[in-house]
Short mmCIF file of C-alpha atoms and ligand atoms in Angstrom, two decimals:
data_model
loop_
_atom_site.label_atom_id
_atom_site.label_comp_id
_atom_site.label_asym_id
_atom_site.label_seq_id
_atom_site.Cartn_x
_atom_site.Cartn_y
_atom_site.Cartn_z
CA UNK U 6 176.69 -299.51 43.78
CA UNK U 7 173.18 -300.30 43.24
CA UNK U 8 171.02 -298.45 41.29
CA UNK U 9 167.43 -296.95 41.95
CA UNK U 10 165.20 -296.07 38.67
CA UNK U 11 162.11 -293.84 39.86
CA UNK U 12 159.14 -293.13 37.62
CA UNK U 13 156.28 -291.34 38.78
CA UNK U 14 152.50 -291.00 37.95
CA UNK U 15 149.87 -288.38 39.16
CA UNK U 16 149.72 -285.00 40.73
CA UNK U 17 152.75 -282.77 41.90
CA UNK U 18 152.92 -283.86 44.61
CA UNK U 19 154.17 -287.08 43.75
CA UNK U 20 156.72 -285.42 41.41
CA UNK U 21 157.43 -283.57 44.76
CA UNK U 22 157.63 -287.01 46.72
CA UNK U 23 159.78 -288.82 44.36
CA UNK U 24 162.61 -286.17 45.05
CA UNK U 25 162.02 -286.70 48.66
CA UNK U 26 162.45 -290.77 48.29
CA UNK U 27 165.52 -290.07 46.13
CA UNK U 28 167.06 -288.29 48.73
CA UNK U 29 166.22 -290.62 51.34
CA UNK U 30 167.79 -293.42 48.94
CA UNK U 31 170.76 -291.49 47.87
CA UNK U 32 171.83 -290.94 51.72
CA UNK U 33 171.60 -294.98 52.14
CA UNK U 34 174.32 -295.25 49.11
CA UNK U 35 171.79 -296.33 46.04
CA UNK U 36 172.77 -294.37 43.21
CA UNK U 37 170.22 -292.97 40.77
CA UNK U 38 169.37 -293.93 36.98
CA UNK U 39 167.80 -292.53 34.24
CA UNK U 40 168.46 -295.06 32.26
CA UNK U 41 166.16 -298.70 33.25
CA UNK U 42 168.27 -300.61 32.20
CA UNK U 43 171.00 -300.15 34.79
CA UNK U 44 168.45 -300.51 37.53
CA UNK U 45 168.25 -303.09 40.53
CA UNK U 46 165.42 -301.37 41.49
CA UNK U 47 162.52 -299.87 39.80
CA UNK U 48 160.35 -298.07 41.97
CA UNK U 49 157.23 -296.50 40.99
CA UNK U 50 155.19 -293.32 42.35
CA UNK U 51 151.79 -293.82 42.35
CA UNK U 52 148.27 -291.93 41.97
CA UNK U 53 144.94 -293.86 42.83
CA UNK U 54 142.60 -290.48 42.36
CA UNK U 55 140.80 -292.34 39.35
CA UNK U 56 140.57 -295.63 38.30
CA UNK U 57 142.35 -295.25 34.78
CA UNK U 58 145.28 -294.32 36.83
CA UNK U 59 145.85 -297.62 38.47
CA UNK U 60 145.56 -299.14 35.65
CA UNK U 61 148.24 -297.53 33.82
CA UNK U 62 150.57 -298.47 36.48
CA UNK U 63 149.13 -301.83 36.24
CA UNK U 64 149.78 -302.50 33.08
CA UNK U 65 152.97 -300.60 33.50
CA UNK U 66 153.80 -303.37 36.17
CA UNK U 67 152.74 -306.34 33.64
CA UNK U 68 155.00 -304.44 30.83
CA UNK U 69 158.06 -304.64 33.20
CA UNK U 70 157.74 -308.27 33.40
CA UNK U 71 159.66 -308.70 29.84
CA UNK U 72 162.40 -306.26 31.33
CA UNK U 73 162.97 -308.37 34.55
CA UNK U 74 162.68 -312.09 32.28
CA UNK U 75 166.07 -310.34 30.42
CA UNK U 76 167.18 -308.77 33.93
CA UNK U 77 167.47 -311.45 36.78
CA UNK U 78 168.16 -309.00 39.67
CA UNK U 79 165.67 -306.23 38.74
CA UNK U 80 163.00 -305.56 41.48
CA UNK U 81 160.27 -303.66 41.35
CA UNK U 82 158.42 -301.59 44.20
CA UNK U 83 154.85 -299.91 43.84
CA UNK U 84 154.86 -296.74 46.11
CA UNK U 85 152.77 -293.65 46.76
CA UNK U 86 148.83 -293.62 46.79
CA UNK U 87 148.04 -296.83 45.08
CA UNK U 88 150.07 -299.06 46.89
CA UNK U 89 148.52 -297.64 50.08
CA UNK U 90 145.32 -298.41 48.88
CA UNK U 91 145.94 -301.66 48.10
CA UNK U 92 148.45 -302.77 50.62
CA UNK U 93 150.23 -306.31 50.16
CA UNK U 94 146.75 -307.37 48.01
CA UNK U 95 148.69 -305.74 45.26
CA UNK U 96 151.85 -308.02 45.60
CA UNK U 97 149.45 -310.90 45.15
CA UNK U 98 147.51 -309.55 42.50
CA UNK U 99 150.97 -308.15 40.56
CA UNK U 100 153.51 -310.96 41.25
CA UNK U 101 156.55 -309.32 40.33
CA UNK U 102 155.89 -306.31 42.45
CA UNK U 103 158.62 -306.93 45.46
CA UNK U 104 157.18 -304.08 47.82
CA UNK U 105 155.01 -301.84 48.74
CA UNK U 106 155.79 -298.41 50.20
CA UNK U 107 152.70 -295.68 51.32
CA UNK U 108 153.49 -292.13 51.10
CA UNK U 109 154.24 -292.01 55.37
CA UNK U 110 156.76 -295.22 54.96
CA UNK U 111 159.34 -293.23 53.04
CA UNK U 112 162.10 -293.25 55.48
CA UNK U 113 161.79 -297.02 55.56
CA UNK U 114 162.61 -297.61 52.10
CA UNK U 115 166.31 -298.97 52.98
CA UNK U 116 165.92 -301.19 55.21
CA UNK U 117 163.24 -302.48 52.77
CA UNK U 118 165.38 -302.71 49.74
CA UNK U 119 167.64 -304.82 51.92
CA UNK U 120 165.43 -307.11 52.81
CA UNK U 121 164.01 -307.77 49.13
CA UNK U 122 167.86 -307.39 48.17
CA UNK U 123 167.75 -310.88 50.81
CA UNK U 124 164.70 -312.25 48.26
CA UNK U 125 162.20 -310.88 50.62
CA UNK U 126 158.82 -309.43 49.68
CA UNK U 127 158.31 -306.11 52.11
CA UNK U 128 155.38 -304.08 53.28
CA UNK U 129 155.30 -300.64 54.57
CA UNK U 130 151.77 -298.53 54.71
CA UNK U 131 151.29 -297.01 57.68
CA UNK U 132 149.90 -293.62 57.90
CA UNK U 133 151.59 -290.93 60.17
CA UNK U 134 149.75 -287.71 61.71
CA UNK U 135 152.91 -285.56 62.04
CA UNK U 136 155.53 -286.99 59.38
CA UNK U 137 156.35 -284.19 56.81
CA UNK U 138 159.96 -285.52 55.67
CA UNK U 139 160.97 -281.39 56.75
CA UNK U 140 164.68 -282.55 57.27
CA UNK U 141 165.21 -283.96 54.05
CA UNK U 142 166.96 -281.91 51.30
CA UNK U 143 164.81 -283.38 48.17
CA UNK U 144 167.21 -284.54 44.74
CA UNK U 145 165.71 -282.20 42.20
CA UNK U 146 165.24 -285.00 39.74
CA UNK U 147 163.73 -283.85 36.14
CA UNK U 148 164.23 -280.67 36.84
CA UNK U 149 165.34 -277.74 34.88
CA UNK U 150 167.28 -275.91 37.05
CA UNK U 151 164.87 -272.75 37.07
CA UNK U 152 161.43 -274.07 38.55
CA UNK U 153 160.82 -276.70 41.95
CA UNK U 154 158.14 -278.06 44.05
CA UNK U 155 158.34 -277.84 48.00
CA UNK U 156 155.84 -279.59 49.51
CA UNK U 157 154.44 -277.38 52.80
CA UNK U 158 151.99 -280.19 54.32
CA UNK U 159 151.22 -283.25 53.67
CA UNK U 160 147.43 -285.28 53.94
CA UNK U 161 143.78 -283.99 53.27
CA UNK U 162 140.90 -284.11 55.51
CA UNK U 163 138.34 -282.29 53.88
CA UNK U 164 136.56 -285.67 53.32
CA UNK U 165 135.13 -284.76 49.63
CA UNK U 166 132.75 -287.65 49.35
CA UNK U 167 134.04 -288.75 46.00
CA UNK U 168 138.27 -288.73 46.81
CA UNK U 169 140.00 -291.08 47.66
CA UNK U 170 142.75 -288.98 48.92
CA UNK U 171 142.14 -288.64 53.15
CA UNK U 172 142.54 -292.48 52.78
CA UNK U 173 145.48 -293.15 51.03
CA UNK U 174 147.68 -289.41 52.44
CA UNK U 175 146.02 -289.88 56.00
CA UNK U 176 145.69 -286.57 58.41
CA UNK U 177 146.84 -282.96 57.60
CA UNK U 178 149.84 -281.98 58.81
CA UNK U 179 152.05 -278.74 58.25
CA UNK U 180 155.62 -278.26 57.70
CA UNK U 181 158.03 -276.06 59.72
CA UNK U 182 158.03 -272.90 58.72
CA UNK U 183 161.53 -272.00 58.96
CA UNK U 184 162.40 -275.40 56.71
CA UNK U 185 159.89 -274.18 53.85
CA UNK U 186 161.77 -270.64 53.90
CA UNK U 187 165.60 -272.67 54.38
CA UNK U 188 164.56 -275.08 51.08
CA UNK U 189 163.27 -271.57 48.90
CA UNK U 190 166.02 -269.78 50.08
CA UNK U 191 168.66 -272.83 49.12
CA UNK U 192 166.90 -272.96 45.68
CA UNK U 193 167.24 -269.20 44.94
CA UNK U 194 171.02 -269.21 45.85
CA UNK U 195 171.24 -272.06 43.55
CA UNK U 196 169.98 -270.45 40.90
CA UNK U 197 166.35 -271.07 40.59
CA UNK U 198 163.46 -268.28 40.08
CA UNK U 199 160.42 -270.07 40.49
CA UNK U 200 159.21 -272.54 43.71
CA UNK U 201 155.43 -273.83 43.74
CA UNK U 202 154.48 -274.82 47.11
CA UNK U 203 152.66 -277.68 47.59
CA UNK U 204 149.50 -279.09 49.43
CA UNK U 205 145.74 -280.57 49.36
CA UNK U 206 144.52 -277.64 50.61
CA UNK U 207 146.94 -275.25 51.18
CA UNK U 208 144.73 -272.36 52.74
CA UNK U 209 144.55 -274.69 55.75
CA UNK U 210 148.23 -274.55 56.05
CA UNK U 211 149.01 -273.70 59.91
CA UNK U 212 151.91 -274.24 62.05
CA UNK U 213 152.30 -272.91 65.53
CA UNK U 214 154.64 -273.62 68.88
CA UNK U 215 153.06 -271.82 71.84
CA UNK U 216 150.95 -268.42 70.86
CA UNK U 217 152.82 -267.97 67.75
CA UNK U 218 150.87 -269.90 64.82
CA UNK U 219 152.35 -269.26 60.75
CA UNK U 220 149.07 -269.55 58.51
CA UNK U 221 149.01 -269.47 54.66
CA UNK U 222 149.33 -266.08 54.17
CA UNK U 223 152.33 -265.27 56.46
CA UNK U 224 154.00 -268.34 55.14
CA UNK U 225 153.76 -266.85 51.80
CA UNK U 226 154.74 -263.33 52.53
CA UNK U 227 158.03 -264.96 53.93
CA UNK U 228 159.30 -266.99 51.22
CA UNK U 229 158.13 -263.72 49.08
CA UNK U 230 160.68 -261.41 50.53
CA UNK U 231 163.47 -264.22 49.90
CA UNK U 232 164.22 -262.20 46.90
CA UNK U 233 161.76 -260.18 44.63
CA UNK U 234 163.34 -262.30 41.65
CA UNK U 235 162.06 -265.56 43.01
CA UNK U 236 158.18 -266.17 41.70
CA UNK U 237 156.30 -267.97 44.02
CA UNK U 238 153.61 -270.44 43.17
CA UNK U 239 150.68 -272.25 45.11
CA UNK U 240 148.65 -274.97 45.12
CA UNK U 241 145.67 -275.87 45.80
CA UNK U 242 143.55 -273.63 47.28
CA UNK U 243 140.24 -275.27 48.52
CA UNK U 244 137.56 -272.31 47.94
CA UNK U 245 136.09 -272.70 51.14
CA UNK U 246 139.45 -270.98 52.67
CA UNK U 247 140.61 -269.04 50.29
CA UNK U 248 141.05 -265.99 52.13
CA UNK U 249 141.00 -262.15 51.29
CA UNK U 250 144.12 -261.92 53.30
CA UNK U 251 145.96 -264.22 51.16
CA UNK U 252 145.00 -261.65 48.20
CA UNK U 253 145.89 -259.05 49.77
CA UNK U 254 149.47 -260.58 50.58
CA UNK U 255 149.24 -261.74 46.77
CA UNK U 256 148.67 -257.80 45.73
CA UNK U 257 151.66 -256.57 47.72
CA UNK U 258 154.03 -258.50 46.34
CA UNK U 259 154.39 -259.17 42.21
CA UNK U 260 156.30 -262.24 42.59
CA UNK U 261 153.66 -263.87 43.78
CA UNK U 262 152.11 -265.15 40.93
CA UNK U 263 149.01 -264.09 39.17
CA UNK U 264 147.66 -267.69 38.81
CA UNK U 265 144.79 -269.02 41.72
CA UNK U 266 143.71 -272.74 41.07
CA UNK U 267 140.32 -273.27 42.50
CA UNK U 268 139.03 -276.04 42.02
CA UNK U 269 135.05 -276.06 41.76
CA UNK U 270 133.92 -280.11 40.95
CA UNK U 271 130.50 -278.41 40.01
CA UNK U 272 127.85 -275.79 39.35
CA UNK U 273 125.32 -276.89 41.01
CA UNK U 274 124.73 -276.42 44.43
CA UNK U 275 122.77 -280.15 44.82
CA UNK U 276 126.30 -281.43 43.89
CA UNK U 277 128.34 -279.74 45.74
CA UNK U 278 126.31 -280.38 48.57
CA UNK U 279 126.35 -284.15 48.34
CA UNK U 280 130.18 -283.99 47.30
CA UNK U 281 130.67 -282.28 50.54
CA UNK U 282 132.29 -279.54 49.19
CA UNK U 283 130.81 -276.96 52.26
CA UNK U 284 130.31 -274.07 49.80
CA UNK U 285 127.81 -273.27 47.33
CA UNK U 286 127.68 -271.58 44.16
CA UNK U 287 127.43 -267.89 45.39
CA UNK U 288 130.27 -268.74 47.64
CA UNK U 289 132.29 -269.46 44.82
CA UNK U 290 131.21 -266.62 42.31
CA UNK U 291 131.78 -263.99 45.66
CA UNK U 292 135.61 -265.84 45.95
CA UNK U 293 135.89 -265.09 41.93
CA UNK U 294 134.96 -261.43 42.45
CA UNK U 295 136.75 -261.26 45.80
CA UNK U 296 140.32 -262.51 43.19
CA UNK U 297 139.47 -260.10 40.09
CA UNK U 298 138.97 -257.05 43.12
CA UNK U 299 142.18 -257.69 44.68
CA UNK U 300 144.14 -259.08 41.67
CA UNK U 301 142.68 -257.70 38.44
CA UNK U 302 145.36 -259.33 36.73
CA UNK U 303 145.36 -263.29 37.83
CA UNK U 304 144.27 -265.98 36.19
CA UNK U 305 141.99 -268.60 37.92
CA UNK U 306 142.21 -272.25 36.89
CA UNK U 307 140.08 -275.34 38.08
CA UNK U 308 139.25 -278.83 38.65
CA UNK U 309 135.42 -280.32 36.99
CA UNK U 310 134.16 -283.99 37.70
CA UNK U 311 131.53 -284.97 35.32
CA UNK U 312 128.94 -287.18 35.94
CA UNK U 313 128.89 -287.92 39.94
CA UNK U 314 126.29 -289.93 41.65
CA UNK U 315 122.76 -288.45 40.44
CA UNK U 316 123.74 -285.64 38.31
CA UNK U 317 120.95 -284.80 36.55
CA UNK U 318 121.00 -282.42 32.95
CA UNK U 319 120.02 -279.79 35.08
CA UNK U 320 123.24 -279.80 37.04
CA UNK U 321 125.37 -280.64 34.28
CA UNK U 322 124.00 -276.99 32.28
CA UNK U 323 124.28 -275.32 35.98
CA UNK U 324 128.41 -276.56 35.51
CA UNK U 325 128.42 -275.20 31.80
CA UNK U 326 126.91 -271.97 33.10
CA UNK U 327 129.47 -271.40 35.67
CA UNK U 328 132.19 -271.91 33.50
CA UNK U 329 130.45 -269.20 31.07
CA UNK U 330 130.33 -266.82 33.86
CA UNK U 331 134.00 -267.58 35.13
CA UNK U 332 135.70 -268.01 32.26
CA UNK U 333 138.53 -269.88 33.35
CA UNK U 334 142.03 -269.71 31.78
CA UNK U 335 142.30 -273.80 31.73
CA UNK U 336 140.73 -276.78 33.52
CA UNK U 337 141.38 -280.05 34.52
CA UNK U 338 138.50 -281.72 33.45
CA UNK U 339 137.48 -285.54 34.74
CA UNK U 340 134.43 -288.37 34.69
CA UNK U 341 133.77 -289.38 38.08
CA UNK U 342 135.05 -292.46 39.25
CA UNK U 343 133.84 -294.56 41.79
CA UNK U 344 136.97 -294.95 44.34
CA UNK U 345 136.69 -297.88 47.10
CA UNK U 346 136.37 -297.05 50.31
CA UNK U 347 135.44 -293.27 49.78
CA UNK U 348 131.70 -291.75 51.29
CA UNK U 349 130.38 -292.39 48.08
CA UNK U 350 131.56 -295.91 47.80
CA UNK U 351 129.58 -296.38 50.88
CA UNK U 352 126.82 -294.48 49.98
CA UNK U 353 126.09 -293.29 46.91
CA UNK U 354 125.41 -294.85 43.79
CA UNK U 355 127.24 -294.71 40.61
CA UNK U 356 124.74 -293.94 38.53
CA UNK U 357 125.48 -291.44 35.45
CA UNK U 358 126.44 -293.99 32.94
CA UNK U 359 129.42 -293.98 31.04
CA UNK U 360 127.94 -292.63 27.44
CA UNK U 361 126.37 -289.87 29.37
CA UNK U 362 129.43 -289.02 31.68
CA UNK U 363 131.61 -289.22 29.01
CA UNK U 364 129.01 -286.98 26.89
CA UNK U 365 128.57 -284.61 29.39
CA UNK U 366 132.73 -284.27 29.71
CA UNK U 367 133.32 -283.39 26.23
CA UNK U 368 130.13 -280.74 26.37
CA UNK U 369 132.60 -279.52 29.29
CA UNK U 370 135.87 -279.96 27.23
CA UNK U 371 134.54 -278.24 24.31
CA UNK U 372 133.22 -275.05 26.19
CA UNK U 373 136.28 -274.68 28.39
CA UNK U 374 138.47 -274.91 24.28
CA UNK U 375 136.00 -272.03 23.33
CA UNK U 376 137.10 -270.04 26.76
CA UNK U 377 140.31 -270.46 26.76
CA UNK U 378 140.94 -269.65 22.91
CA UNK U 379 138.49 -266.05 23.74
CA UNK U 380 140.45 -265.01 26.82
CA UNK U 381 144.22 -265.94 24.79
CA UNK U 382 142.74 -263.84 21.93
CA UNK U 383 142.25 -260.88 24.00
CA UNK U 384 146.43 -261.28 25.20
CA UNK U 385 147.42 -260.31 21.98
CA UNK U 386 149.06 -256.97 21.81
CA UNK U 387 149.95 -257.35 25.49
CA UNK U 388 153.52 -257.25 26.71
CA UNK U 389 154.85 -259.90 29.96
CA UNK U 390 157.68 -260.36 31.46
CA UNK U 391 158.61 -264.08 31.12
CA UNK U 392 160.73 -266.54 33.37
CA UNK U 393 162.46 -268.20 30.33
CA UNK U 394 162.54 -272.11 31.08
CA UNK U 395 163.64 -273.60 28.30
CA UNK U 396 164.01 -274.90 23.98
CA UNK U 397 160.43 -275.04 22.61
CA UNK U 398 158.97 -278.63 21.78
CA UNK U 399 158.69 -277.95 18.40
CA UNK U 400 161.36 -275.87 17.06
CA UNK U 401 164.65 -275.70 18.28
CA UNK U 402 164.88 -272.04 17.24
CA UNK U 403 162.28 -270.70 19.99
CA UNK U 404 162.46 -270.88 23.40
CA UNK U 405 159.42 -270.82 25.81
CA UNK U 406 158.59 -269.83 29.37
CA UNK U 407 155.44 -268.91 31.45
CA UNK U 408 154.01 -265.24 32.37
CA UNK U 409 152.86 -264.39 35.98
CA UNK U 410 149.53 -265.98 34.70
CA UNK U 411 151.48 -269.65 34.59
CA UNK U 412 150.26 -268.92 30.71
CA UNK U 413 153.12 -270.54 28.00
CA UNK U 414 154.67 -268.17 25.62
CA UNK U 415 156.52 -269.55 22.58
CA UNK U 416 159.24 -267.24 21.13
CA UNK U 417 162.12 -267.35 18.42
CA UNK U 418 165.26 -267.07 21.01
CA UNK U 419 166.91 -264.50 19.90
CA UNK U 420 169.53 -263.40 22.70
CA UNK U 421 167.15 -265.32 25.38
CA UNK U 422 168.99 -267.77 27.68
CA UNK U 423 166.88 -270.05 30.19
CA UNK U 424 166.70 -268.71 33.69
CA UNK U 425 166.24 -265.11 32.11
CA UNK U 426 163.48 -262.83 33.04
CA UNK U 427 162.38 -261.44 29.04
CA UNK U 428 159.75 -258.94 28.08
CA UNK U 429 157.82 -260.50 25.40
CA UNK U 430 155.21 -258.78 22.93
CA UNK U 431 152.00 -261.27 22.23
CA UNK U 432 151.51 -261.67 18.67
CA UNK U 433 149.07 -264.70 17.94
CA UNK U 434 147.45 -267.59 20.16
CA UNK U 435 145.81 -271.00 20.31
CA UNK U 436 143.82 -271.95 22.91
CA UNK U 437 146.73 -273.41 24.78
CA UNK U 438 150.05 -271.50 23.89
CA UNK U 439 150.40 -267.37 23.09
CA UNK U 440 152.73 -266.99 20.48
CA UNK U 441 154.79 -263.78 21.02
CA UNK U 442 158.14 -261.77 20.32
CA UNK U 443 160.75 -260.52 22.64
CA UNK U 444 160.52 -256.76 23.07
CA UNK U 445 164.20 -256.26 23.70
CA UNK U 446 166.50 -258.13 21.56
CA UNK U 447 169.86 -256.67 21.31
N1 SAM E 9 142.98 -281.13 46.91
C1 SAM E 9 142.66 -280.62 45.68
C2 SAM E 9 141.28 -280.04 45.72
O1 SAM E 9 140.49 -280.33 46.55
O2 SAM E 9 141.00 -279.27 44.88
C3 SAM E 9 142.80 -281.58 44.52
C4 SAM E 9 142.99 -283.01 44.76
S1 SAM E 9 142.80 -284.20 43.52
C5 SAM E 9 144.40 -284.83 43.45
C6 SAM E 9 142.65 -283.42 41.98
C7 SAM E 9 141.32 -283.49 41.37
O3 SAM E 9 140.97 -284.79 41.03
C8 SAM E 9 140.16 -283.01 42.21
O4 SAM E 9 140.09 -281.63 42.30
C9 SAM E 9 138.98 -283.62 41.49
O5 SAM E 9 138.51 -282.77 40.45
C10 SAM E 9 139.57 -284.86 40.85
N2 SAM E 9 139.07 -286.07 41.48
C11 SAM E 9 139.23 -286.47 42.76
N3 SAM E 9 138.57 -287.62 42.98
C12 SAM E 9 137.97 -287.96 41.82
C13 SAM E 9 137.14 -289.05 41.41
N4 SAM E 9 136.79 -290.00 42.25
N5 SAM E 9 136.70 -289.07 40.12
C14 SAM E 9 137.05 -288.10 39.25
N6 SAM E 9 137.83 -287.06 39.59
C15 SAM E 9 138.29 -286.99 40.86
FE1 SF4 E 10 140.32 -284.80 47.86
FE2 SF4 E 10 138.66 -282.89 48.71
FE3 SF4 E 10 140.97 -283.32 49.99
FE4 SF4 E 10 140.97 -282.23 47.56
S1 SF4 E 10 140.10 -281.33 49.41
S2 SF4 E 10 142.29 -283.88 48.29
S3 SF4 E 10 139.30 -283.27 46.56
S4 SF4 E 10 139.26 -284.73 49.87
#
């Protein structure tokens, strides 16, 4: 039997993706590795959101060369975002990449292994408007048995002017329904407690045959009542949708996590504006307030870009002053980076440069450390109830899991067992991890 080695780069939904390909592989009689060395294929998930995360893969790809000099019959195969981007210039540019394989081409990949398997090089990138890969019942690949992505649409086309994404995931499409609920219920049965479902924008999620239409909120309310011992997760929400019904769905039922991830790029409305965002500032701050009414409990998270085209000092302190006002519970903080092919590829110029983006970041970086360590320090004394996931990175004598607030809590096992729901007592923080005990351990 052949053997397929997957490694994957980027967002969730790649993680998502690769189970979906692994599936798709497994049904065509490829077996599946962990191990590289036993592989006859090595295919590789791709992200091409920023420019340092091609060239990982890159020079992942030029690493691999060593491996295949020792291993005669070892192909490789770039998939995902980046190889849609690139197309067959990146077999020419990487010359022991064997194929190429966009995020719509999936269902192709075996008659494409065959042909390389003939000494072929193969090409598959085109873009679908309604594929969604709803039939196929993903391979839970690195998973732990307790938490798993299902992906509820695919594609973005929101048009940001800085992301690449629209061009490399093509048109937004929704999933059935019905299959969404199937694959939670499935996982629940099996044993998990926690699904995250996944999209660009998943407020814009909307399926309908005839008069009857599912949107976001109804889809969530279904896979809700699946069980009231299944947590369910989302992301992202795009702030220009994010709805007061979907709170008020969120309030009615508690295992619905207590976590939003709204991403806000920046503070300043002349930004968001020419990052075609279509909201502004106020928008944002009355879709904060609109969470903390409904949900006085959640967390919100985000997404900053330092340094786009023109940002001027002014903007960059209107940024730091939102996050002061928000106070966000963590961030995924970035410097802009010119993507090919994108709005402002075409036409906007890059021109922050790199000392000052990279200054302006860390200003960011540092004030979101500050945050995050204040709003931790005021969990301490508080009491959660945890979805155990797992041994502790750094001590094999504490476990750790997440509250409803997707915060980490770090605990000496005691009784615990992974896949446990266990009240634990917060007793000390950093600015990433709470430290805590478990209430009940007899
Ligand atoms: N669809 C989601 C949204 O709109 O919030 C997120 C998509 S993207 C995979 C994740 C994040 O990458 C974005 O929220 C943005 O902050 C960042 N990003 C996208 N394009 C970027 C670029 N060209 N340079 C730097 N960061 C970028
Ligand atoms: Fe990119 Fe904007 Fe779509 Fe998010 S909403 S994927 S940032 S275009």
């Amino acid at each position: 039997m052949e053997k397929v080695y997957i490694e994957t780069y980027g967002c969730q939904m790649n993680f998502a993706d690769s189970e979906v390909i692994a599936s798709i592989l497994q049904g065509a009689g490829y077996g599946l590795t962990t191990e590289i060395e036993e592989a006859n294929f090595i295919l590789i998930n791709t992200c091409a959101i920023r420019d340092n995360a091609e060239q990982r893969v890159r020079h992942r790809v030029r690493e691999l060369r060593a491996l295949q000099g020792r291993l005669h019959q070892l192909r490789i195969g770039v998939l995902g975002c980046m190889a849609e981007r690139l197309q067959s210039r990146l077999m020419t540019e990487e010359e022991n990449v064997s194929f190429v394989c966009g995020p719509d081409a999936y269902r192709r990949l075996p008659e494409m292994l065959a042909q390389v398997r003939k000494g072929q090089r193969a090409a598959e990138v085109e873009l679908s408007t309604t594929e969604t890969y709803d039939d196929i019942e993903p391979v839970r690949l690195a998973g732990n048995g307790i938490s798993a992505y299902i992906s509820i649409m695919r594609g973005c086309q929101n048009y940001c002017a800085y992301c690449v994404v629209p061009y490399t995931r093509g048109r937004e499409r929704s999933r059935d329904p019905e299959t969404i609920v199937r694959e939670a219920r499935n996982l629940f049965e099996q044993g998990y407690r926690e699904v995250t479902l996944l999209g660009q924008n998943v407020n814009s999620y909307s399926w309908g045959v005839q008069d009857c239409t599912v949107g976001f909120p109804e889809l969530m309310e279904q896979v809700a009542e699946i069980d009231p011992r299944l947590r369910v997760r989302f992301a992202t929400s795009h702030p220009k949708d994010l709805s007061d019904e979907l709170l008020e769905v969120m309030a009615r039922h508690d295992n619905i996590c207590r976590c939003i991830h709204l991403p806000v790029q920046s503070g300043s409305n002349k930004m968001l504006k020419l990052m075609n965002r279509k909201y502004t500032v106020e928008w944002y701050l009355d879709r904060v307030a609109a969470i903390r009414r409904h949900l006085p409990d959640c967390s919100i998270t985000t997404d900053v870009i330092a340094g786009f085209s023109t940002e001027t000092e002014e903007d960059h302190q209107s940024t730091l002053e939102l996050f002061r006002k928000v106070r966000y519970d963590y961030a995924y903080m970035f410097m802009y980076s010119l993507r090919e092919g994108t709005y402002a590829w075409k036409h906007l110029a890059d021109d922050i440069p790199e000392e000052v983006k990279k200054r302006r970041l860390n200003e960011i970086i540092a004030l979101q450390g500050e945050i995050a360590l204040k709003n931790n320090s005021h969990e301490v004394g508080r009491e959660y109830e945890v979805l155990v996931e797992g041994e502790s990175h750094r001590s094999r004598q504490q476990l750790f899991g997440r509250n409803s607030q997707n915060k980490v809590l770090v605990f000496d096992r005691g009784n615990a067992v992974p896949g446990s729901y266990r009240k634990v007592k917060v007793t000390a923080c950093t600015a990433a991890t709470l430290i805590g005990e478990l209430v009940d351990n007899k």
